[in-house]
Every structure is written in C-alpha cells, then in structure tokens.
Amino acid sequence: MTRVRTTSKGKLRRVARVAPPNPPKDKIKVLLLENVATTAVDAFKAEGLDVEFLKTSLPEAELKRKIADAHILGIRSKTQVTPAVLAEGKLLYER
C-alpha cells in the first residue's frame, strides 16, 4: 500500500507503507458524501459494512475529522480531498 505525501516544495509523492490488518466487516467504516447514489449505500450495507451517508460535501476541517476513522471514502466532484485531508485518513484502503 502506498500513501500520498507532500514534499517540502508542496509537490505530491507516493510513500510505501505497510497495510493495516483487515478489520472484521462490521468494523469497516464507509464515508459517502455529496448524495452518492443510494445503490452504493445499499451495496455497502448489504456487505455488512458501517456506512455513514451525508447529502452534502464537508469543509476541510470537518472532512479531516470524519476521514480519520474511515476505511473507504466515496465522493463526487465538490469535495476537495487535499494532501492534508489524506494524511488524516490513516485507515483508508488504496485501490
């Protein structure tokens, strides 16, 4: 698994890291923002995952707080996922 980090000059770079252990399905948190299709919500719930579904985007500070314990993030075009936000998502899976 790799993570995105910023260099001292503000450029993005990938950094390798060890993947966290896979938690049980009911402990995997999915954060879906901006009114993502209900079929996605239903599919994740059918798999037994913990889904948090919000109809709006979030300001950066709130997104940082919410992403901290999320394993999966689903967004549309309004949400800005900055390197600072990604740095808070320590549990995010990479695909």
PDB file of N, CA and C in Angstrom:
ATOM      1  N   MET A   1       0.844  -1.159   0.000  1.00  0.00           N
ATOM      2  CA  MET A   1       0.000   0.000   0.000  1.00  0.00           C
ATOM      3  C   MET A   1       0.897   1.232   0.000  1.00  0.00           C
ATOM      4  N   THR A   2       0.495   2.252  -0.716  1.00  0.00           N
ATOM      5  CA  THR A   2       1.251   3.488  -0.707  1.00  0.00           C
ATOM      6  C   THR A   2       0.370   4.628  -0.235  1.00  0.00           C
ATOM      7  N   ARG A   3       0.994   5.661   0.226  1.00  0.00           N
ATOM      8  CA  ARG A   3       0.289   6.853   0.686  1.00  0.00           C
ATOM      9  C   ARG A   3       0.815   8.035  -0.107  1.00  0.00           C
ATOM     10  N   VAL A   4       0.018   9.061  -0.220  1.00  0.00           N
ATOM     11  CA  VAL A   4       0.441  10.289  -0.878  1.00  0.00           C
ATOM     12  C   VAL A   4       0.904  11.255   0.195  1.00  0.00           C
ATOM     13  N   ARG A   5       2.060  11.830  -0.011  1.00  0.00           N
ATOM     14  CA  ARG A   5       2.619  12.826   0.913  1.00  0.00           C
ATOM     15  C   ARG A   5       3.061  14.027   0.100  1.00  0.00           C
ATOM     16  N   THR A   6       3.236  15.145   0.755  1.00  0.00           N
ATOM     17  CA  THR A   6       3.763  16.316   0.073  1.00  0.00           C
ATOM     18  C   THR A   6       5.229  16.499   0.439  1.00  0.00           C
ATOM     19  N   THR A   7       5.990  16.993  -0.507  1.00  0.00           N
ATOM     20  CA  THR A   7       7.397  17.295  -0.262  1.00  0.00           C
ATOM     21  C   THR A   7       7.488  18.690   0.337  1.00  0.00           C
ATOM     22  N   SER A   8       8.683  19.097   0.722  1.00  0.00           N
ATOM     23  CA  SER A   8       8.861  20.433   1.288  1.00  0.00           C
ATOM     24  C   SER A   8       8.527  21.531   0.279  1.00  0.00           C
ATOM     25  N   LYS A   9       8.537  21.187  -1.003  1.00  0.00           N
ATOM     26  CA  LYS A   9       8.201  22.154  -2.047  1.00  0.00           C
ATOM     27  C   LYS A   9       6.724  22.082  -2.447  1.00  0.00           C
ATOM     28  N   GLY A  10       5.931  21.310  -1.698  1.00  0.00           N
ATOM     29  CA  GLY A  10       4.496  21.222  -1.953  1.00  0.00           C
ATOM     30  C   GLY A  10       4.090  20.259  -3.049  1.00  0.00           C
ATOM     31  N   LYS A  11       5.000  19.465  -3.572  1.00  0.00           N
ATOM     32  CA  LYS A  11       4.666  18.502  -4.617  1.00  0.00           C
ATOM     33  C   LYS A  11       4.227  17.183  -3.985  1.00  0.00           C
ATOM     34  N   LEU A  12       3.356  16.462  -4.690  1.00  0.00           N
ATOM     35  CA  LEU A  12       2.878  15.174  -4.196  1.00  0.00           C
ATOM     36  C   LEU A  12       3.876  14.080  -4.532  1.00  0.00           C
ATOM     37  N   ARG A  13       4.032  13.128  -3.614  1.00  0.00           N
ATOM     38  CA  ARG A  13       4.856  11.949  -3.885  1.00  0.00           C
ATOM     39  C   ARG A  13       4.240  10.768  -3.158  1.00  0.00           C
ATOM     40  N   ARG A  14       4.511   9.584  -3.667  1.00  0.00           N
ATOM     41  CA  ARG A  14       3.985   8.360  -3.054  1.00  0.00           C
ATOM     42  C   ARG A  14       5.019   7.796  -2.099  1.00  0.00           C
ATOM     43  N   VAL A  15       4.534   7.322  -0.967  1.00  0.00           N
ATOM     44  CA  VAL A  15       5.404   6.741   0.052  1.00  0.00           C
ATOM     45  C   VAL A  15       4.843   5.372   0.405  1.00  0.00           C
ATOM     46  N   ALA A  16       5.695   4.347   0.369  1.00  0.00           N
ATOM     47  CA  ALA A  16       5.249   2.988   0.705  1.00  0.00           C
ATOM     48  C   ALA A  16       5.005   2.876   2.199  1.00  0.00           C
ATOM     49  N   ARG A  17       4.015   2.095   2.563  1.00  0.00           N
ATOM     50  CA  ARG A  17       3.781   1.799   3.969  1.00  0.00           C
ATOM     51  C   ARG A  17       3.138   0.434   4.082  1.00  0.00           C
ATOM     52  N   VAL A  18       3.227  -0.138   5.222  1.00  0.00           N
ATOM     53  CA  VAL A  18       2.658  -1.462   5.463  1.00  0.00           C
ATOM     54  C   VAL A  18       1.146  -1.337   5.601  1.00  0.00           C
ATOM     55  N   ALA A  19       0.425  -2.229   4.959  1.00  0.00           N
ATOM     56  CA  ALA A  19      -1.030  -2.207   5.028  1.00  0.00           C
ATOM     57  C   ALA A  19      -1.509  -2.569   6.428  1.00  0.00           C
ATOM     58  N   PRO A  20      -2.530  -1.871   6.921  1.00  0.00           N
ATOM     59  CA  PRO A  20      -3.071  -2.233   8.223  1.00  0.00           C
ATOM     60  C   PRO A  20      -3.786  -3.579   8.130  1.00  0.00           C
ATOM     61  N   PRO A  21      -3.935  -4.273   9.246  1.00  0.00           N
ATOM     62  CA  PRO A  21      -4.659  -5.544   9.206  1.00  0.00           C
ATOM     63  C   PRO A  21      -6.116  -5.305   8.818  1.00  0.00           C
ATOM     64  N   ASN A  22      -6.701  -6.283   8.164  1.00  0.00           N
ATOM     65  CA  ASN A  22      -8.096  -6.151   7.761  1.00  0.00           C
ATOM     66  C   ASN A  22      -9.009  -6.345   8.961  1.00  0.00           C
ATOM     67  N   PRO A  23      -9.829  -5.341   9.278  1.00  0.00           N
ATOM     68  CA  PRO A  23     -10.767  -5.491  10.384  1.00  0.00           C
ATOM     69  C   PRO A  23     -11.961  -6.339   9.956  1.00  0.00           C
ATOM     70  N   PRO A  24     -12.760  -6.813  10.924  1.00  0.00           N
ATOM     71  CA  PRO A  24     -13.989  -7.526  10.553  1.00  0.00           C
ATOM     72  C   PRO A  24     -14.900  -6.588   9.752  1.00  0.00           C
ATOM     73  N   LYS A  25     -15.736  -7.149   8.894  1.00  0.00           N
ATOM     74  CA  LYS A  25     -16.582  -6.332   8.026  1.00  0.00           C
ATOM     75  C   LYS A  25     -17.409  -5.296   8.785  1.00  0.00           C
ATOM     76  N   ASP A  26     -17.959  -5.671   9.935  1.00  0.00           N
ATOM     77  CA  ASP A  26     -18.814  -4.724  10.654  1.00  0.00           C
ATOM     78  C   ASP A  26     -18.028  -3.586  11.295  1.00  0.00           C
ATOM     79  N   LYS A  27     -16.701  -3.653  11.236  1.00  0.00           N
ATOM     80  CA  LYS A  27     -15.844  -2.585  11.770  1.00  0.00           C
ATOM     81  C   LYS A  27     -15.286  -1.691  10.660  1.00  0.00           C
ATOM     82  N   ILE A  28     -15.546  -2.052   9.395  1.00  0.00           N
ATOM     83  CA  ILE A  28     -15.084  -1.239   8.277  1.00  0.00           C
ATOM     84  C   ILE A  28     -16.062  -0.093   8.080  1.00  0.00           C
ATOM     85  N   LYS A  29     -15.541   1.136   8.154  1.00  0.00           N
ATOM     86  CA  LYS A  29     -16.392   2.314   8.020  1.00  0.00           C
ATOM     87  C   LYS A  29     -16.268   2.897   6.621  1.00  0.00           C
ATOM     88  N   VAL A  30     -17.424   3.145   6.015  1.00  0.00           N
ATOM     89  CA  VAL A  30     -17.506   3.747   4.687  1.00  0.00           C
ATOM     90  C   VAL A  30     -18.104   5.143   4.854  1.00  0.00           C
ATOM     91  N   LEU A  31     -17.416   6.144   4.346  1.00  0.00           N
ATOM     92  CA  LEU A  31     -17.893   7.527   4.401  1.00  0.00           C
ATOM     93  C   LEU A  31     -18.274   7.942   2.988  1.00  0.00           C
ATOM     94  N   LEU A  32     -19.562   8.188   2.765  1.00  0.00           N
ATOM     95  CA  LEU A  32     -20.070   8.578   1.451  1.00  0.00           C
ATOM     96  C   LEU A  32     -20.643   9.989   1.554  1.00  0.00           C
ATOM     97  N   LEU A  33     -20.165  10.883   0.696  1.00  0.00           N
ATOM     98  CA  LEU A  33     -20.562  12.288   0.732  1.00  0.00           C
ATOM     99  C   LEU A  33     -21.244  12.715  -0.558  1.00  0.00           C
ATOM    100  N   GLU A  34     -21.886  13.858  -0.498  1.00  0.00           N
ATOM    101  CA  GLU A  34     -22.478  14.520  -1.664  1.00  0.00           C
ATOM    102  C   GLU A  34     -23.586  13.709  -2.318  1.00  0.00           C
ATOM    103  N   ASN A  35     -24.386  13.064  -1.508  1.00  0.00           N
ATOM    104  CA  ASN A  35     -25.550  12.352  -2.029  1.00  0.00           C
ATOM    105  C   ASN A  35     -25.170  11.299  -3.069  1.00  0.00           C
ATOM    106  N   VAL A  36     -24.113  10.526  -2.774  1.00  0.00           N
ATOM    107  CA  VAL A  36     -23.705   9.422  -3.648  1.00  0.00           C
ATOM    108  C   VAL A  36     -24.914   8.503  -3.834  1.00  0.00           C
ATOM    109  N   ALA A  37     -24.997   7.851  -4.956  1.00  0.00           N
ATOM    110  CA  ALA A  37     -26.154   7.001  -5.299  1.00  0.00           C
ATOM    111  C   ALA A  37     -26.529   6.050  -4.168  1.00  0.00           C
ATOM    112  N   THR A  38     -27.813   5.931  -3.928  1.00  0.00           N
ATOM    113  CA  THR A  38     -28.287   5.034  -2.870  1.00  0.00           C
ATOM    114  C   THR A  38     -27.960   3.577  -3.161  1.00  0.00           C
ATOM    115  N   THR A  39     -27.727   3.237  -4.421  1.00  0.00           N
ATOM    116  CA  THR A  39     -27.331   1.854  -4.734  1.00  0.00           C
ATOM    117  C   THR A  39     -25.972   1.546  -4.104  1.00  0.00           C
ATOM    118  N   ALA A  40     -25.083   2.549  -4.040  1.00  0.00           N
ATOM    119  CA  ALA A  40     -23.783   2.352  -3.388  1.00  0.00           C
ATOM    120  C   ALA A  40     -23.978   2.143  -1.891  1.00  0.00           C
ATOM    121  N   VAL A  41     -24.832   2.949  -1.294  1.00  0.00           N
ATOM    122  CA  VAL A  41     -25.125   2.815   0.139  1.00  0.00           C
ATOM    123  C   VAL A  41     -25.674   1.422   0.418  1.00  0.00           C
ATOM    124  N   ASP A  42     -26.653   1.016  -0.379  1.00  0.00           N
ATOM    125  CA  ASP A  42     -27.277  -0.298  -0.198  1.00  0.00           C
ATOM    126  C   ASP A  42     -26.282  -1.438  -0.387  1.00  0.00           C
ATOM    127  N   ALA A  43     -25.395  -1.311  -1.376  1.00  0.00           N
ATOM    128  CA  ALA A  43     -24.411  -2.368  -1.643  1.00  0.00           C
ATOM    129  C   ALA A  43     -23.438  -2.524  -0.475  1.00  0.00           C
ATOM    130  N   PHE A  44     -22.935  -1.406   0.051  1.00  0.00           N
ATOM    131  CA  PHE A  44     -22.016  -1.480   1.188  1.00  0.00           C
ATOM    132  C   PHE A  44     -22.722  -2.050   2.423  1.00  0.00           C
ATOM    133  N   LYS A  45     -23.955  -1.604   2.666  1.00  0.00           N
ATOM    134  CA  LYS A  45     -24.703  -2.117   3.818  1.00  0.00           C
ATOM    135  C   LYS A  45     -25.004  -3.604   3.668  1.00  0.00           C
ATOM    136  N   ALA A  46     -25.298  -4.046   2.439  1.00  0.00           N
ATOM    137  CA  ALA A  46     -25.574  -5.463   2.193  1.00  0.00           C
ATOM    138  C   ALA A  46     -24.361  -6.331   2.508  1.00  0.00           C
ATOM    139  N   GLU A  47     -23.171  -5.751   2.389  1.00  0.00           N
ATOM    140  CA  GLU A  47     -21.933  -6.466   2.715  1.00  0.00           C
ATOM    141  C   GLU A  47     -21.624  -6.427   4.210  1.00  0.00           C
ATOM    142  N   GLY A  48     -22.461  -5.723   4.975  1.00  0.00           N
ATOM    143  CA  GLY A  48     -22.265  -5.669   6.418  1.00  0.00           C
ATOM    144  C   GLY A  48     -21.324  -4.583   6.887  1.00  0.00           C
ATOM    145  N   LEU A  49     -21.033  -3.594   6.020  1.00  0.00           N
ATOM    146  CA  LEU A  49     -20.124  -2.519   6.387  1.00  0.00           C
ATOM    147  C   LEU A  49     -20.875  -1.389   7.100  1.00  0.00           C
ATOM    148  N   ASP A  50     -20.162  -0.643   7.914  1.00  0.00           N
ATOM    149  CA  ASP A  50     -20.713   0.506   8.639  1.00  0.00           C
ATOM    150  C   ASP A  50     -20.672   1.712   7.702  1.00  0.00           C
ATOM    151  N   VAL A  51     -21.838   2.202   7.275  1.00  0.00           N
ATOM    152  CA  VAL A  51     -21.913   3.272   6.277  1.00  0.00           C
ATOM    153  C   VAL A  51     -22.407   4.562   6.909  1.00  0.00           C
ATOM    154  N   GLU A  52     -21.653   5.646   6.676  1.00  0.00           N
ATOM    155  CA  GLU A  52     -22.106   6.987   7.032  1.00  0.00           C
ATOM    156  C   GLU A  52     -22.354   7.720   5.721  1.00  0.00           C
ATOM    157  N   PHE A  53     -23.592   8.166   5.517  1.00  0.00           N
ATOM    158  CA  PHE A  53     -24.022   8.770   4.269  1.00  0.00           C
ATOM    159  C   PHE A  53     -24.465  10.201   4.527  1.00  0.00           C
ATOM    160  N   LEU A  54     -23.817  11.155   3.869  1.00  0.00           N
ATOM    161  CA  LEU A  54     -24.176  12.568   4.005  1.00  0.00           C
ATOM    162  C   LEU A  54     -24.548  13.125   2.638  1.00  0.00           C
ATOM    163  N   LYS A  55     -25.557  13.981   2.602  1.00  0.00           N
ATOM    164  CA  LYS A  55     -26.031  14.529   1.334  1.00  0.00           C
ATOM    165  C   LYS A  55     -25.190  15.695   0.821  1.00  0.00           C
ATOM    166  N   THR A  56     -24.301  16.219   1.652  1.00  0.00           N
ATOM    167  CA  THR A  56     -23.518  17.391   1.257  1.00  0.00           C
ATOM    168  C   THR A  56     -22.021  17.085   1.310  1.00  0.00           C
ATOM    169  N   SER A  57     -21.240  18.009   0.774  1.00  0.00           N
ATOM    170  CA  SER A  57     -19.792  17.934   0.950  1.00  0.00           C
ATOM    171  C   SER A  57     -19.469  18.522   2.324  1.00  0.00           C
ATOM    172  N   LEU A  58     -18.234  18.378   2.759  1.00  0.00           N
ATOM    173  CA  LEU A  58     -17.824  18.882   4.065  1.00  0.00           C
ATOM    174  C   LEU A  58     -16.671  19.866   3.911  1.00  0.00           C
ATOM    175  N   PRO A  59     -16.607  20.861   4.800  1.00  0.00           N
ATOM    176  CA  PRO A  59     -15.422  21.724   4.804  1.00  0.00           C
ATOM    177  C   PRO A  59     -14.203  20.899   5.215  1.00  0.00           C
ATOM    178  N   GLU A  60     -13.019  21.369   4.876  1.00  0.00           N
ATOM    179  CA  GLU A  60     -11.799  20.588   5.086  1.00  0.00           C
ATOM    180  C   GLU A  60     -11.619  20.129   6.533  1.00  0.00           C
ATOM    181  N   ALA A  61     -11.860  20.998   7.490  1.00  0.00           N
ATOM    182  CA  ALA A  61     -11.662  20.625   8.898  1.00  0.00           C
ATOM    183  C   ALA A  61     -12.595  19.486   9.311  1.00  0.00           C
ATOM    184  N   GLU A  62     -13.838  19.559   8.880  1.00  0.00           N
ATOM    185  CA  GLU A  62     -14.803  18.503   9.207  1.00  0.00           C
ATOM    186  C   GLU A  62     -14.464  17.207   8.478  1.00  0.00           C
ATOM    187  N   LEU A  63     -14.025  17.318   7.228  1.00  0.00           N
ATOM    188  CA  LEU A  63     -13.644  16.133   6.459  1.00  0.00           C
ATOM    189  C   LEU A  63     -12.446  15.439   7.106  1.00  0.00           C
ATOM    190  N   LYS A  64     -11.497  16.205   7.590  1.00  0.00           N
ATOM    191  CA  LYS A  64     -10.335  15.622   8.289  1.00  0.00           C
ATOM    192  C   LYS A  64     -10.789  14.815   9.502  1.00  0.00           C
ATOM    193  N   ARG A  65     -11.743  15.349  10.237  1.00  0.00           N
ATOM    194  CA  ARG A  65     -12.243  14.656  11.431  1.00  0.00           C
ATOM    195  C   ARG A  65     -12.975  13.369  11.049  1.00  0.00           C
ATOM    196  N   LYS A  66     -13.806  13.440  10.023  1.00  0.00           N
ATOM    197  CA  LYS A  66     -14.604  12.277   9.617  1.00  0.00           C
ATOM    198  C   LYS A  66     -13.759  11.190   8.952  1.00  0.00           C
ATOM    199  N   ILE A  67     -12.735  11.594   8.209  1.00  0.00           N
ATOM    200  CA  ILE A  67     -11.941  10.626   7.452  1.00  0.00           C
ATOM    201  C   ILE A  67     -10.982   9.844   8.354  1.00  0.00           C
ATOM    202  N   ALA A  68     -10.749  10.344   9.550  1.00  0.00           N
ATOM    203  CA  ALA A  68      -9.765   9.732  10.456  1.00  0.00           C
ATOM    204  C   ALA A  68     -10.080   8.270  10.778  1.00  0.00           C
ATOM    205  N   ASP A  69     -11.360   7.912  10.846  1.00  0.00           N
ATOM    206  CA  ASP A  69     -11.696   6.525  11.170  1.00  0.00           C
ATOM    207  C   ASP A  69     -12.398   5.806  10.016  1.00  0.00           C
ATOM    208  N   ALA A  70     -12.288   6.359   8.800  1.00  0.00           N
ATOM    209  CA  ALA A  70     -12.912   5.739   7.627  1.00  0.00           C
ATOM    210  C   ALA A  70     -11.912   4.853   6.892  1.00  0.00           C
ATOM    211  N   HIS A  71     -12.417   3.738   6.368  1.00  0.00           N
ATOM    212  CA  HIS A  71     -11.608   2.835   5.555  1.00  0.00           C
ATOM    213  C   HIS A  71     -11.836   3.086   4.069  1.00  0.00           C
ATOM    214  N   ILE A  72     -13.045   3.575   3.740  1.00  0.00           N
ATOM    215  CA  ILE A  72     -13.437   3.821   2.351  1.00  0.00           C
ATOM    216  C   ILE A  72     -14.100   5.191   2.280  1.00  0.00           C
ATOM    217  N   LEU A  73     -13.734   5.974   1.261  1.00  0.00           N
ATOM    218  CA  LEU A  73     -14.320   7.298   1.054  1.00  0.00           C
ATOM    219  C   LEU A  73     -14.917   7.347  -0.339  1.00  0.00           C
ATOM    220  N   GLY A  74     -16.183   7.734  -0.412  1.00  0.00           N
ATOM    221  CA  GLY A  74     -16.866   7.909  -1.696  1.00  0.00           C
ATOM    222  C   GLY A  74     -17.336   9.343  -1.807  1.00  0.00           C
ATOM    223  N   ILE A  75     -16.932  10.015  -2.883  1.00  0.00           N
ATOM    224  CA  ILE A  75     -17.280  11.426  -3.061  1.00  0.00           C
ATOM    225  C   ILE A  75     -17.731  11.679  -4.491  1.00  0.00           C
ATOM    226  N   ARG A  76     -18.205  12.892  -4.699  1.00  0.00           N
ATOM    227  CA  ARG A  76     -18.478  13.378  -6.053  1.00  0.00           C
ATOM    228  C   ARG A  76     -17.535  14.549  -6.299  1.00  0.00           C
ATOM    229  N   SER A  77     -17.863  15.430  -7.199  1.00  0.00           N
ATOM    230  CA  SER A  77     -16.894  16.437  -7.638  1.00  0.00           C
ATOM    231  C   SER A  77     -16.697  17.631  -6.711  1.00  0.00           C
ATOM    232  N   LYS A  78     -17.616  17.915  -5.816  1.00  0.00           N
ATOM    233  CA  LYS A  78     -17.486  19.119  -4.984  1.00  0.00           C
ATOM    234  C   LYS A  78     -16.477  18.953  -3.843  1.00  0.00           C
ATOM    235  N   THR A  79     -16.332  17.765  -3.317  1.00  0.00           N
ATOM    236  CA  THR A  79     -15.427  17.530  -2.191  1.00  0.00           C
ATOM    237  C   THR A  79     -13.978  17.637  -2.642  1.00  0.00           C
ATOM    238  N   GLN A  80     -13.211  18.436  -1.924  1.00  0.00           N
ATOM    239  CA  GLN A  80     -11.792  18.612  -2.220  1.00  0.00           C
ATOM    240  C   GLN A  80     -10.972  17.764  -1.241  1.00  0.00           C
ATOM    241  N   VAL A  81     -10.358  16.706  -1.756  1.00  0.00           N
ATOM    242  CA  VAL A  81      -9.536  15.831  -0.932  1.00  0.00           C
ATOM    243  C   VAL A  81      -8.082  16.262  -1.125  1.00  0.00           C
ATOM    244  N   THR A  82      -7.622  17.078  -0.222  1.00  0.00           N
ATOM    245  CA  THR A  82      -6.265  17.629  -0.295  1.00  0.00           C
ATOM    246  C   THR A  82      -5.269  16.662   0.344  1.00  0.00           C
ATOM    247  N   PRO A  83      -3.982  16.870   0.120  1.00  0.00           N
ATOM    248  CA  PRO A  83      -2.991  16.038   0.802  1.00  0.00           C
ATOM    249  C   PRO A  83      -3.139  16.083   2.326  1.00  0.00           C
ATOM    250  N   ALA A  84      -3.523  17.239   2.862  1.00  0.00           N
ATOM    251  CA  ALA A  84      -3.721  17.351   4.309  1.00  0.00           C
ATOM    252  C   ALA A  84      -4.882  16.476   4.781  1.00  0.00           C
ATOM    253  N   VAL A  85      -5.932  16.394   3.976  1.00  0.00           N
ATOM    254  CA  VAL A  85      -7.068  15.521   4.306  1.00  0.00           C
ATOM    255  C   VAL A  85      -6.633  14.063   4.222  1.00  0.00           C
ATOM    256  N   LEU A  86      -5.941  13.696   3.155  1.00  0.00           N
ATOM    257  CA  LEU A  86      -5.475  12.306   3.007  1.00  0.00           C
ATOM    258  C   LEU A  86      -4.553  11.885   4.147  1.00  0.00           C
ATOM    259  N   ALA A  87      -3.766  12.804   4.639  1.00  0.00           N
ATOM    260  CA  ALA A  87      -2.857  12.482   5.740  1.00  0.00           C
ATOM    261  C   ALA A  87      -3.623  12.060   6.988  1.00  0.00           C
ATOM    262  N   GLU A  88      -4.844  12.547   7.146  1.00  0.00           N
ATOM    263  CA  GLU A  88      -5.669  12.169   8.299  1.00  0.00           C
ATOM    264  C   GLU A  88      -6.338  10.812   8.110  1.00  0.00           C
ATOM    265  N   GLY A  89      -6.458  10.351   6.859  1.00  0.00           N
ATOM    266  CA  GLY A  89      -7.122   9.075   6.569  1.00  0.00           C
ATOM    267  C   GLY A  89      -6.183   7.897   6.670  1.00  0.00           C
ATOM    268  N   LYS A  90      -5.709   7.630   7.849  1.00  0.00           N
ATOM    269  CA  LYS A  90      -4.696   6.591   8.057  1.00  0.00           C
ATOM    270  C   LYS A  90      -5.233   5.170   7.832  1.00  0.00           C
ATOM    271  N   LEU A  91      -6.535   5.006   7.834  1.00  0.00           N
ATOM    272  CA  LEU A  91      -7.129   3.674   7.645  1.00  0.00           C
ATOM    273  C   LEU A  91      -7.633   3.435   6.220  1.00  0.00           C
ATOM    274  N   LEU A  92      -7.537   4.456   5.364  1.00  0.00           N
ATOM    275  CA  LEU A  92      -8.074   4.329   4.010  1.00  0.00           C
ATOM    276  C   LEU A  92      -7.405   3.204   3.229  1.00  0.00           C
ATOM    277  N   TYR A  93      -8.236   2.434   2.516  1.00  0.00           N
ATOM    278  CA  TYR A  93      -7.722   1.410   1.620  1.00  0.00           C
ATOM    279  C   TYR A  93      -7.342   2.072   0.307  1.00  0.00           C
ATOM    280  N   GLU A  94      -6.321   1.572  -0.335  1.00  0.00           N
ATOM    281  CA  GLU A  94      -5.933   2.103  -1.632  1.00  0.00           C
ATOM    282  C   GLU A  94      -6.334   1.110  -2.711  1.00  0.00           C
ATOM    283  N   ARG A  95      -6.960   1.601  -3.736  1.00  0.00           N
ATOM    284  CA  ARG A  95      -7.347   0.772  -4.887  1.00  0.00           C
ATOM    285  C   ARG A  95      -6.975   1.485  -6.142  1.00  0.00           C
TER     286      ARG A  95
END
